[in-house]
Short mmCIF file of C-alpha atoms and ligand atoms in Angstrom, two decimals:
data_model
loop_
_atom_site.label_atom_id
_atom_site.label_comp_id
_atom_site.label_asym_id
_atom_site.label_seq_id
_atom_site.Cartn_x
_atom_site.Cartn_y
_atom_site.Cartn_z
CA UNK A 28 5.75 -15.23 -26.57
CA UNK A 29 6.03 -11.64 -26.90
CA UNK A 30 5.04 -9.84 -24.03
CA UNK A 31 2.17 -7.78 -23.90
CA UNK A 32 2.93 -3.53 -23.57
CA UNK A 33 2.49 -2.58 -19.80
CA UNK A 34 -1.16 -0.58 -19.69
CA UNK A 35 -2.37 1.71 -16.67
CA UNK A 36 -5.28 3.56 -15.43
CA UNK A 37 -5.21 7.51 -15.78
CA UNK A 38 -7.13 9.36 -13.52
CA UNK A 39 -6.48 12.15 -15.18
CA UNK A 40 -7.46 11.25 -18.83
CA UNK A 41 -9.52 8.00 -16.89
CA UNK A 42 -7.98 5.73 -19.54
CA UNK A 43 -6.35 3.34 -20.00
CA UNK A 44 -3.22 3.99 -21.71
CA UNK A 45 0.70 2.23 -22.49
CA UNK A 46 3.41 2.92 -19.71
CA UNK A 47 5.90 4.58 -21.89
CA UNK A 48 9.01 5.87 -19.80
CA UNK A 49 9.53 9.40 -19.10
CA UNK A 50 13.71 8.27 -19.43
CA UNK A 51 14.02 5.19 -21.25
CA UNK A 52 13.90 1.72 -19.50
CA UNK A 53 13.02 3.47 -16.19
CA UNK A 54 10.21 3.72 -14.25
CA UNK A 55 9.66 7.04 -11.35
CA UNK A 56 7.12 6.25 -9.21
CA UNK A 57 6.36 8.21 -6.28
CA UNK A 58 3.38 6.89 -3.94
CA UNK A 59 2.39 9.40 -1.11
CA UNK A 60 3.05 8.53 2.19
CA UNK A 61 0.79 8.06 5.68
CA UNK A 62 0.36 11.01 8.04
CA UNK A 63 2.70 9.33 11.51
CA UNK A 64 -0.21 11.10 14.09
CA UNK A 65 -1.42 7.56 14.41
CA UNK A 66 -0.91 3.47 12.86
CA UNK A 67 -2.61 2.96 10.12
CA UNK A 68 -5.22 1.64 9.39
CA UNK A 69 -5.03 -1.71 6.95
CA UNK A 70 -7.23 1.03 4.88
CA UNK A 71 -3.94 3.20 4.62
CA UNK A 72 -1.89 -0.51 3.84
CA UNK A 73 -4.11 -1.49 0.88
CA UNK A 74 -2.80 2.17 -0.11
CA UNK A 75 0.91 1.12 -0.03
CA UNK A 76 0.23 -2.52 -1.40
CA UNK A 77 -1.19 -0.97 -4.23
CA UNK A 78 1.70 0.51 -4.49
CA UNK A 79 4.46 -1.95 -4.34
CA UNK A 80 1.94 -4.95 -6.83
CA UNK A 81 2.20 -0.90 -9.32
CA UNK A 82 6.20 -1.38 -8.24
CA UNK A 83 7.42 -5.11 -9.33
CA UNK A 84 5.03 -5.15 -11.91
CA UNK A 85 7.28 -2.77 -13.33
CA UNK A 86 10.62 -5.03 -12.13
CA UNK A 87 8.36 -7.59 -14.00
CA UNK A 88 8.21 -6.07 -16.83
CA UNK A 89 12.03 -4.95 -16.90
CA UNK A 90 12.15 -1.43 -15.83
CA UNK A 91 15.01 0.35 -12.91
CA UNK A 92 12.12 0.76 -10.38
CA UNK A 93 12.74 4.15 -8.15
CA UNK A 94 10.49 4.58 -5.89
CA UNK A 95 10.18 7.25 -3.24
CA UNK A 96 7.19 7.06 -0.44
CA UNK A 97 7.07 9.99 2.20
CA UNK A 98 6.79 9.97 5.32
CA UNK A 99 4.10 13.06 6.57
CA UNK A 100 5.19 15.08 9.59
CA UNK A 101 4.19 18.55 8.96
CA UNK A 102 1.57 20.47 7.55
CA UNK A 103 -1.38 17.69 7.30
CA UNK A 104 -3.76 19.06 8.66
CA UNK A 105 -7.66 17.33 9.89
CA UNK A 106 -8.92 17.93 6.70
CA UNK A 107 -8.26 17.62 3.72
CA UNK A 108 -9.19 20.92 2.38
CA UNK A 109 -6.94 23.18 4.47
CA UNK A 110 -9.51 23.02 7.26
CA UNK A 111 -8.67 22.20 11.14
CA UNK A 112 -5.09 21.96 12.52
CA UNK A 113 -2.62 20.36 12.38
CA UNK A 114 -2.64 16.91 13.78
CA UNK A 115 0.00 15.16 14.72
CA UNK A 116 -0.02 18.58 16.70
CA UNK A 117 -3.01 17.93 17.65
CA UNK A 118 -2.11 14.24 18.82
CA UNK A 119 1.09 15.73 20.48
CA UNK A 120 -0.70 18.19 22.34
CA UNK A 121 -3.73 15.30 23.44
CA UNK A 122 -0.43 12.96 24.87
CA UNK A 123 2.09 16.15 25.65
CA UNK A 124 4.59 14.45 23.14
CA UNK A 125 6.42 15.75 21.40
CA UNK A 126 5.39 16.12 18.19
CA UNK A 127 9.36 14.55 16.85
CA UNK A 128 8.55 11.64 19.22
CA UNK A 129 4.73 10.83 17.75
CA UNK A 130 6.18 10.84 14.08
CA UNK A 131 8.88 8.31 15.41
CA UNK A 132 7.01 5.97 17.33
CA UNK A 133 4.40 5.35 14.25
CA UNK A 134 6.80 6.04 11.51
CA UNK A 135 8.02 2.32 13.60
CA UNK A 136 4.83 1.32 13.07
CA UNK A 137 4.33 1.86 9.73
CA UNK A 138 6.86 0.28 8.97
CA UNK A 139 6.94 -2.24 10.94
CA UNK A 140 2.67 -2.79 8.87
CA UNK A 141 5.12 -2.79 5.09
CA UNK A 142 7.64 -5.62 6.76
CA UNK A 143 4.98 -8.05 7.36
CA UNK A 144 3.03 -7.04 4.13
CA UNK A 145 5.68 -8.12 2.54
CA UNK A 146 6.07 -4.52 0.91
CA UNK A 147 9.70 -3.97 -0.45
CA UNK A 148 12.17 -0.98 0.67
CA UNK A 149 11.69 1.75 -1.37
CA UNK A 150 14.81 3.94 -3.08
CA UNK A 151 13.89 6.54 -0.42
CA UNK A 152 11.61 7.12 2.69
CA UNK A 153 11.04 11.23 2.45
CA UNK A 154 10.68 13.13 5.50
CA UNK A 155 8.79 16.05 4.62
CA UNK A 156 11.22 18.44 7.44
CA UNK A 157 14.11 16.94 5.99
CA UNK A 158 13.51 19.16 2.74
CA UNK A 159 11.91 22.47 4.01
CA UNK A 160 14.13 24.35 2.62
CA UNK A 161 14.03 22.94 -0.87
CA UNK A 162 9.92 23.26 -0.26
CA UNK A 163 10.88 27.55 1.03
CA UNK A 164 12.27 27.47 -2.49
CA UNK A 165 10.07 26.08 -4.11
CA UNK A 166 7.24 28.54 -2.60
CA UNK A 167 9.33 31.74 -3.04
CA UNK A 168 9.73 30.57 -6.79
CA UNK A 169 6.27 30.69 -7.50
CA UNK A 170 5.29 33.02 -5.06
CA UNK A 171 5.00 35.96 -7.37
CA UNK A 172 2.70 35.00 -10.04
CA UNK A 173 0.23 32.43 -8.70
CA UNK A 174 0.11 32.92 -4.63
CA UNK A 175 -1.59 35.96 -2.98
CA UNK A 176 -0.83 36.56 1.60
CA UNK A 177 -3.89 36.11 4.08
CA UNK A 178 -2.58 37.02 7.71
CA UNK A 179 -3.22 33.18 7.95
CA UNK A 180 -0.11 32.32 5.47
CA UNK A 181 0.41 32.22 1.67
CA UNK A 182 -2.43 30.81 -0.72
CA UNK A 183 -1.86 29.41 -3.93
CA UNK A 184 -5.10 30.57 -5.80
CA UNK A 185 -5.19 27.89 -8.63
CA UNK A 186 -7.30 30.34 -10.96
CA UNK A 187 -3.74 30.98 -12.69
CA UNK A 188 -2.86 27.71 -13.36
CA UNK A 189 -4.73 26.35 -15.95
CA UNK A 190 -7.69 23.10 -15.87
CA UNK A 191 -7.49 23.28 -11.75
CA UNK A 192 -9.09 20.07 -10.76
CA UNK A 193 -8.91 18.48 -14.22
CA UNK A 194 -8.36 15.34 -12.30
CA UNK A 195 -11.36 15.96 -9.91
CA UNK A 196 -13.36 16.77 -12.29
CA UNK A 197 -16.17 14.30 -11.45
CA UNK A 198 -16.65 16.70 -8.39
CA UNK A 199 -16.17 19.73 -9.69
CA UNK A 200 -18.55 19.09 -12.50
CA UNK A 201 -20.85 18.04 -10.27
CA UNK A 202 -21.00 21.23 -8.54
CA UNK A 203 -19.60 20.10 -4.98
CA UNK A 204 -17.51 22.23 -3.95
CA UNK A 205 -16.41 22.63 -0.94
CA UNK A 206 -16.70 24.95 2.40
CA UNK A 207 -13.73 27.48 2.20
CA UNK A 208 -14.04 29.46 5.31
CA UNK A 209 -11.21 31.39 4.94
CA UNK A 210 -11.79 34.94 4.95
CA UNK A 211 -10.21 36.54 1.65
CA UNK A 212 -10.35 33.29 -0.22
CA UNK A 213 -9.96 34.60 -3.90
CA UNK A 214 -11.48 31.35 -4.26
CA UNK A 215 -13.52 28.42 -2.54
CA UNK A 216 -10.35 25.64 -3.08
CA UNK A 217 -7.53 28.24 -2.84
CA UNK A 218 -5.21 26.48 -0.86
CA UNK A 219 -2.25 27.34 1.90
CA UNK A 220 0.78 26.57 1.10
CA UNK A 221 2.34 28.04 3.84
CA UNK A 222 0.65 28.16 7.00
CA UNK A 223 1.46 31.47 9.12
CA UNK A 224 1.47 30.90 13.31
CA UNK A 225 -1.11 33.59 14.38
CA UNK A 226 0.13 35.97 16.51
CA UNK A 227 0.94 35.29 20.18
CA UNK A 228 1.19 31.36 19.56
CA UNK A 229 3.98 28.66 19.65
CA UNK A 230 4.28 25.78 17.05
CA UNK A 231 5.55 22.58 18.45
CA UNK A 232 7.15 23.02 14.08
CA UNK A 233 7.83 26.04 12.48
CA UNK A 234 10.63 27.82 10.88
CA UNK A 235 11.14 31.44 9.34
CA UNK A 236 9.67 32.45 6.48
CA UNK A 237 9.63 35.39 3.85
CA UNK A 238 5.98 35.08 5.57
CA UNK A 239 6.55 35.06 8.49
CA UNK A 240 7.08 32.27 10.75
CA UNK A 241 5.33 29.02 10.30
CA UNK A 242 4.82 25.98 8.41
CA UNK A 243 4.48 24.07 4.93
CA UNK A 244 0.73 23.06 3.09
CA UNK A 245 0.53 18.77 3.43
CA UNK A 246 0.33 19.88 -0.80
CA UNK A 247 3.64 21.15 -1.25
CA UNK A 248 5.24 18.39 0.15
CA UNK A 249 4.72 15.95 -2.49
CA UNK A 250 4.79 18.03 -4.80
CA UNK A 251 8.31 19.33 -3.27
CA UNK A 252 9.97 15.76 -2.18
CA UNK A 253 8.48 14.00 -5.87
CA UNK A 254 10.08 16.85 -7.94
CA UNK A 255 13.46 16.89 -6.13
CA UNK A 256 13.19 13.20 -5.86
CA UNK A 257 12.63 12.29 -9.52
CA UNK A 258 12.95 15.42 -11.30
CA UNK A 259 9.42 16.69 -13.08
CA UNK A 260 8.08 15.13 -15.09
CA UNK A 261 8.76 11.51 -13.93
CA UNK A 262 6.41 8.49 -14.78
CA UNK A 263 3.61 7.62 -12.27
CA UNK A 264 2.17 9.56 -9.17
CA UNK A 265 0.25 7.04 -6.70
CA UNK A 266 -2.37 7.43 -4.08
CA UNK A 267 -5.47 6.49 -2.56
CA UNK A 268 -8.89 7.65 -4.34
CA UNK A 269 -9.37 10.33 -1.37
CA UNK A 270 -6.43 11.99 -3.24
CA UNK A 271 -7.95 12.40 -6.32
CA UNK A 272 -10.59 14.89 -4.40
CA UNK A 273 -7.58 17.94 -3.64
CA UNK A 274 -4.55 16.80 -2.50
CA UNK A 275 -3.86 15.92 -6.20
CA UNK A 276 -5.13 18.33 -7.51
CA UNK A 277 -3.42 21.00 -5.66
CA UNK A 278 -0.06 18.74 -5.89
CA UNK A 279 -0.43 19.39 -9.82
CA UNK A 280 -1.75 23.46 -10.14
CA UNK A 281 1.39 23.61 -7.67
CA UNK A 282 3.06 21.50 -10.55
CA UNK A 283 2.07 23.39 -13.33
CA UNK A 284 3.09 26.93 -11.50
CA UNK A 285 7.24 25.60 -11.15
CA UNK A 286 7.45 24.35 -14.23
CA UNK A 287 5.85 27.23 -16.09
CA UNK A 288 3.80 24.46 -17.80
CA UNK A 289 0.31 24.84 -19.85
CA UNK A 290 -2.84 23.03 -20.21
CA UNK A 291 -2.75 20.10 -18.44
CA UNK A 292 -3.67 18.33 -22.58
CA UNK A 293 0.26 17.47 -22.49
CA UNK A 294 1.98 14.47 -20.56
CA UNK A 295 3.50 15.54 -17.98
CA UNK A 296 2.56 19.18 -17.23
CA UNK A 297 1.21 17.49 -14.39
CA UNK A 298 4.64 16.10 -12.97
CA UNK A 299 4.01 12.70 -13.27
CA UNK A 300 2.89 11.27 -16.69
CA UNK A 301 0.08 8.62 -14.84
CA UNK A 302 -1.81 9.15 -11.72
CA UNK A 303 -2.82 6.51 -10.26
CA UNK A 304 -5.01 6.15 -7.39
CA UNK A 305 -6.52 2.94 -4.58
CA UNK A 306 -10.60 2.58 -4.49
CA UNK A 307 -11.18 2.53 0.03
CA UNK A 308 -11.07 -0.17 1.90
CA UNK A 309 -14.74 0.33 3.96
CA UNK A 310 -16.43 -1.59 6.11
CA UNK A 311 -19.96 -2.77 6.21
CA UNK A 312 -20.48 0.21 8.18
CA UNK A 313 -18.52 2.15 6.34
CA UNK A 314 -15.53 3.84 5.29
CA UNK A 315 -12.93 2.82 7.35
CA UNK A 316 -11.46 5.16 10.69
CA UNK A 317 -9.58 5.39 13.92
CA UNK A 318 -11.89 7.05 15.61
CA UNK A 319 -14.59 4.62 15.81
CA UNK A 320 -15.68 1.29 16.07
CA UNK A 321 -12.68 -1.40 16.61
CA UNK A 322 -10.02 0.40 14.74
CA UNK A 323 -8.36 -2.21 11.53
CA UNK A 324 -5.07 -2.54 12.64
CA UNK A 325 -2.86 -4.79 11.08
CA UNK A 326 -1.50 -5.87 13.88
CA UNK A 327 -5.26 -7.11 15.79
CA UNK A 328 -5.49 -8.76 12.60
CA UNK A 329 -1.84 -10.75 14.03
CA UNK A 330 -3.85 -10.42 17.77
CA UNK A 331 -6.55 -12.74 16.40
CA UNK A 332 -4.38 -15.30 14.82
CA UNK A 333 -4.39 -13.97 11.40
CA UNK A 334 -0.79 -13.97 9.32
CA UNK A 335 -0.91 -10.42 7.99
CA UNK A 336 -0.12 -11.42 4.31
CA UNK A 337 -3.66 -13.98 4.63
CA UNK A 338 -4.26 -9.26 4.29
CA UNK A 339 -1.90 -9.32 0.99
CA UNK A 340 -4.03 -11.95 -0.17
CA UNK A 341 -7.46 -10.31 0.66
CA UNK A 342 -6.09 -7.40 -0.71
CA UNK A 343 -4.80 -9.27 -4.88
CA UNK A 344 -7.82 -10.78 -4.27
CA UNK A 345 -9.68 -7.07 -5.73
CA UNK A 346 -8.51 -5.05 -8.61
CA UNK A 347 -7.47 -2.54 -6.79
CA UNK A 348 -9.85 0.09 -8.82
CA UNK A 349 -12.65 -1.95 -6.93
CA UNK A 350 -13.85 -0.67 -3.82
CA UNK A 351 -12.95 -3.41 -1.20
CA UNK A 352 -14.81 -4.96 1.70
CA UNK A 353 -13.96 -5.89 5.02
CA UNK A 354 -14.78 -8.72 6.95
CA UNK A 355 -13.55 -11.64 8.36
CA UNK A 356 -15.45 -14.30 7.20
CA UNK A 357 -13.42 -12.98 3.77
CA UNK A 358 -10.15 -12.76 5.43
CA UNK A 359 -11.46 -16.51 7.16
CA UNK A 360 -10.65 -16.73 3.12
CA UNK A 361 -8.52 -15.74 1.71
CA UNK A 362 -6.24 -16.89 4.24
CA UNK A 363 -7.35 -20.78 3.43
CA UNK A 364 -6.73 -19.60 -0.26
CA UNK A 365 -3.26 -18.61 0.98
CA UNK A 366 -2.79 -21.73 3.06
CA UNK A 367 -3.17 -24.07 0.10
CA UNK A 368 -0.66 -22.33 -2.32
CA UNK A 369 1.45 -23.19 0.68
CA UNK A 370 0.97 -26.37 0.91
CA UNK A 371 0.82 -26.61 -3.07
CA UNK A 372 4.72 -25.51 -2.83
CA UNK A 373 5.66 -27.55 -0.10
CA UNK A 374 4.43 -30.79 -2.25
CA UNK A 375 6.72 -28.99 -4.70
CA UNK A 376 9.84 -28.61 -2.97
CA UNK A 377 9.39 -31.78 -2.55
CA UNK A 378 10.24 -32.56 -5.65
CA UNK A 379 13.07 -30.82 -6.28
CA UNK A 380 16.48 -32.27 -5.25
CA UNK A 381 17.55 -28.66 -4.96
CA UNK A 382 15.62 -25.32 -4.80
CA UNK A 383 16.41 -23.01 -8.08
CA UNK A 384 18.36 -19.96 -6.84
CA UNK A 385 17.41 -16.63 -7.96
CA UNK A 386 18.95 -15.22 -10.97
CA UNK A 387 21.00 -12.06 -11.37
CA UNK A 388 19.01 -9.79 -12.70
CA UNK A 389 15.84 -10.94 -10.69
CA UNK A 390 12.56 -12.78 -11.09
CA UNK A 391 11.52 -11.16 -14.33
CA UNK A 392 9.53 -11.46 -17.38
CA UNK A 393 12.38 -11.62 -20.15
CA UNK A 394 14.16 -14.46 -18.12
CA UNK A 395 11.98 -16.81 -17.56
CA UNK A 396 10.86 -16.22 -20.73
CA UNK A 397 14.08 -17.35 -21.65
CA UNK A 398 14.75 -20.40 -18.92
CA UNK A 399 11.56 -21.75 -19.09
CA UNK A 400 10.10 -23.67 -22.12
CA UNK A 401 7.19 -25.27 -23.81
CA UNK A 402 3.97 -25.68 -22.27
CA UNK A 403 5.12 -23.91 -19.56
CA UNK A 404 4.84 -20.75 -21.32
CA UNK A 405 1.22 -20.36 -22.07
CA UNK A 406 0.68 -19.88 -17.68
CA UNK A 407 4.19 -16.96 -18.31
CA UNK A 408 2.24 -15.69 -21.15
CA UNK A 409 -1.20 -15.73 -19.21
CA UNK A 410 -0.31 -14.64 -15.92
CA UNK A 411 1.91 -11.10 -18.19
CA UNK A 412 -1.66 -10.29 -19.47
CA UNK A 413 -3.42 -10.18 -16.07
CA UNK A 414 -0.56 -7.47 -15.03
CA UNK A 415 -0.34 -5.67 -17.76
CA UNK A 416 -4.27 -5.21 -17.75
CA UNK A 417 -4.13 -2.18 -15.37
CA UNK A 418 -2.65 -5.49 -12.63
CA UNK A 419 -5.02 -7.12 -13.01
CA UNK A 420 -3.87 -9.61 -10.01
CA UNK A 421 -7.11 -11.43 -9.37
CA UNK A 422 -6.77 -12.97 -12.48
CA UNK A 423 -2.94 -13.39 -12.35
CA UNK A 424 -4.20 -15.01 -8.94
CA UNK A 425 -6.30 -17.46 -10.73
CA UNK A 426 -2.77 -18.84 -13.00
CA UNK A 427 -1.40 -19.59 -10.47
CA UNK A 428 -3.21 -21.24 -8.93
CA UNK A 429 -3.57 -23.32 -12.36
CA UNK A 430 0.14 -23.32 -12.83
CA UNK A 431 0.53 -24.87 -9.18
CA UNK A 432 -2.25 -27.72 -10.43
CA UNK A 433 -1.09 -28.85 -12.77
CA UNK A 434 0.62 -32.57 -13.50
CA UNK A 435 3.31 -33.82 -15.45
CA UNK A 436 5.47 -30.37 -15.80
CA UNK A 437 9.21 -30.19 -15.25
CA UNK A 438 9.45 -29.18 -11.03
CA UNK A 439 12.34 -27.70 -11.56
CA UNK A 440 10.86 -25.17 -14.56
CA UNK A 441 7.33 -25.01 -12.16
CA UNK A 442 9.09 -23.82 -9.31
CA UNK A 443 11.15 -20.91 -11.01
CA UNK A 444 8.25 -20.05 -13.14
CA UNK A 445 5.88 -19.57 -9.40
CA UNK A 446 8.68 -17.69 -7.78
CA UNK A 447 8.17 -15.04 -10.90
CA UNK A 448 4.62 -14.68 -10.56
CA UNK A 449 5.26 -14.56 -6.27
CA UNK A 450 8.27 -11.99 -7.11
CA UNK A 451 5.17 -9.96 -8.57
CA UNK A 452 2.16 -10.26 -5.61
CA UNK A 453 4.28 -10.70 -3.35
CA UNK A 454 2.45 -13.62 -1.10
CA UNK A 455 5.98 -14.76 0.51
CA UNK A 456 5.33 -18.19 -1.50
CA UNK A 457 9.36 -19.89 -1.94
CA UNK A 458 9.35 -18.61 1.66
CA UNK A 459 6.90 -19.14 3.82
CA UNK A 460 5.90 -22.36 4.87
CA UNK A 461 2.58 -24.51 6.61
CA UNK A 462 3.61 -23.75 10.22
CA UNK A 463 4.61 -20.01 9.76
CA UNK A 464 1.09 -19.63 8.71
CA UNK A 465 0.15 -20.95 11.68
CA UNK A 466 -0.25 -17.77 14.50
CA UNK A 467 -1.45 -17.57 17.74
CA UNK A 468 -4.34 -15.44 18.79
CA UNK A 469 -2.70 -13.10 21.87
CA UNK A 470 -5.51 -14.64 23.62
CA UNK A 471 -4.99 -18.15 23.03
CA UNK A 472 -4.89 -20.20 26.78
CA UNK A 473 -2.52 -22.88 25.04
CA UNK A 474 0.83 -22.66 23.77
CA UNK A 475 1.68 -24.49 20.63
CA UNK A 476 3.96 -26.84 21.85
CA UNK A 477 1.39 -27.86 25.00
CA UNK A 478 -1.46 -28.24 21.87
CA UNK A 479 1.50 -30.91 19.56
CA UNK A 480 1.87 -32.71 22.96
CA UNK A 481 -1.70 -33.19 22.99
CA UNK A 482 -1.87 -34.53 20.07
CA UNK A 483 1.10 -36.83 19.80
CA UNK A 484 -0.87 -38.09 23.38
CA UNK A 485 -3.42 -38.49 21.56
CA UNK A 486 -2.46 -40.21 18.44
CA UNK A 487 -0.86 -42.26 20.90
CA UNK A 488 -4.46 -43.54 22.28
CA UNK A 489 -6.75 -43.41 19.40
CA UNK A 490 -3.11 -46.45 18.22
CA UNK A 491 -4.08 -48.00 20.88
CA UNK A 492 -7.52 -47.97 21.16
CA UNK A 493 -8.50 -46.08 23.48
CA UNK A 494 -11.04 -43.97 22.23
CA UNK A 495 -11.90 -42.36 25.77
CA UNK A 496 -8.57 -41.04 26.78
CA UNK A 497 -8.83 -40.03 22.72
CA UNK A 498 -11.52 -38.32 23.01
CA UNK A 499 -11.27 -36.33 26.66
CA UNK A 500 -8.21 -35.03 24.85
CA UNK A 501 -10.10 -33.43 22.37
CA UNK A 502 -12.56 -32.37 25.38
CA UNK A 503 -9.66 -31.52 26.77
CA UNK A 504 -8.17 -29.35 24.29
CA UNK A 505 -11.40 -27.65 22.64
CA UNK A 506 -12.31 -26.45 26.38
CA UNK A 507 -8.67 -24.62 25.56
CA UNK A 508 -9.73 -23.22 21.98
CA UNK A 509 -8.65 -26.09 19.91
CA UNK A 510 -10.49 -27.21 17.89
CA UNK A 511 -9.12 -30.99 16.20
CA UNK A 512 -9.08 -31.12 12.35
CA UNK A 513 -9.00 -34.82 11.60
CA UNK A 514 -8.48 -36.00 8.27
CA UNK A 515 -8.24 -32.12 7.09
CA UNK A 516 -7.94 -31.65 3.34
CA UNK A 517 -4.77 -28.87 4.32
CA UNK A 518 -3.63 -30.97 6.64
CA UNK A 519 -3.91 -29.26 8.93
CA UNK A 520 -4.44 -31.36 12.69
CA UNK A 521 -5.76 -28.23 14.66
CA UNK A 522 -6.67 -24.91 14.39
CA UNK A 523 -7.23 -22.36 17.15
CA UNK A 524 -10.84 -20.34 17.58
P1 AMP B 613 -3.06 9.35 5.32
O1 AMP B 613 -1.97 8.24 6.55
O2 AMP B 613 -4.10 9.26 5.56
O3 AMP B 613 -1.84 10.16 4.74
O4 AMP B 613 -3.01 7.72 3.75
C1 AMP B 613 -2.76 7.09 3.95
C2 AMP B 613 -3.64 6.65 2.27
O5 AMP B 613 -4.46 5.90 2.55
C3 AMP B 613 -3.80 7.85 1.27
O6 AMP B 613 -2.88 6.60 -0.10
C4 AMP B 613 -5.05 7.27 1.36
O7 AMP B 613 -5.30 7.82 -0.19
C5 AMP B 613 -4.93 6.14 1.61
N1 AMP B 613 -6.39 4.82 2.12
C6 AMP B 613 -7.21 6.33 3.06
N2 AMP B 613 -7.61 5.42 3.93
C7 AMP B 613 -8.09 4.34 3.24
C8 AMP B 613 -9.56 2.99 2.74
N3 AMP B 613 -9.54 2.91 3.51
N4 AMP B 613 -8.14 1.89 2.09
C9 AMP B 613 -8.01 2.47 1.10
N5 AMP B 613 -7.27 3.53 0.99
C10 AMP B 613 -7.60 4.43 2.28
ZN1 ZN B 614 1.32 13.49 -1.43
#
């Protein structure tokens, strides 16, 4: 079996491209992180499940991964196109709290979701306000050639770089420009890299600069942190598909200015070689929002009794470039699929005398290739083929399911192969057991111990053919929202509705 070369869809060229790392054997990835003014919704978390899947695939393929995710605690305006207020300032004013406290609270909440979704820790969480000096240095170095000053700030002149907007060309070609309301801008798409504090005002977060007191622009932050921590050009820059239209074209323009680079036809002139974007998670009613309707946070799913990894499963069932519609039925189905996998692994574990330990270099393709021989190799090859094809997790999942369903294979090798696949998918299959997947909804009026106790008594009544008592116990449980599931194929005896 030979490994399939990794191909990824580059939004910059709108093509699948073979991955050739900038530094041999390494992969350096930057992902735009959350703006910590509120809880992330599960759509936001799809972006990080995707970035994690990418990172895990790169590790599986043997690359030494350096992943950076930033935390935006300043500079992201209520409108991506430089309009409106700073999201952090706005929330702080509404709550009468300090921005620092707000940032701390929502960063912690984001990290809790990261952990619950089995998203691996990146090498670095870079916090925007830790890089103000570097941002000023960067801005000063490009100011003379590429920027101009207005009363409201220092603006980047997009006509000073070649191919501005290439990444967003679908939009530009259709002529859907942005509404420009800042007076004095030379081009509608020009954007602030430094926003001055208006005279007579005091912002909670402001710093001195050659252009007066103010705060950095959001786009500047990502250019600076990615360049500083990964070095230009680095391999892959990720974000949600909305970033393809404004945020990333602006980052690219700054990177070109900073590097003194020419046209974007040169791989890497944009700062990163490959720009990847996940599509949106949507609700039936349209785009997911933090303000309209039910705010879909991961905690809401948990409160309703869904294990968070059911949401990860839901994400993996769709290709990252496809739009994914959220529904509670869909989540239920994803949970059932996860339960089936966990049950199959539990059974496999029972057949093992000893659980195979993770190899020193991790569960990689190369290790698996050397260790797991014969009849199991085609499964590894097909799994590799799926992931190497622009992270086709829906296909990879079916290969994993097939692997678990085949009989008469050496259980230790089967387990090792499963562990390798799960190191990529991150569903926690080597550690989860069925009991972990049973979450009690926050609204439940009965504890697990009470349910188990009632079920033991019911079993005893049935053994004694006392069906009246058995039925009464069943009805009692039903009244408390517990459905008894006799003969469930997955071996679950009850479920909370
Ligand atoms: P933000 O905190 O708004 O900067 O967003 C964090 C990440 O979530 C960014 O990469 C966005 O592009 C991404 N994102 C926002 N909404 C969605 C959505 N509904 N589905 C998937 N990704 C999203
Ligand atoms: Zn960014």
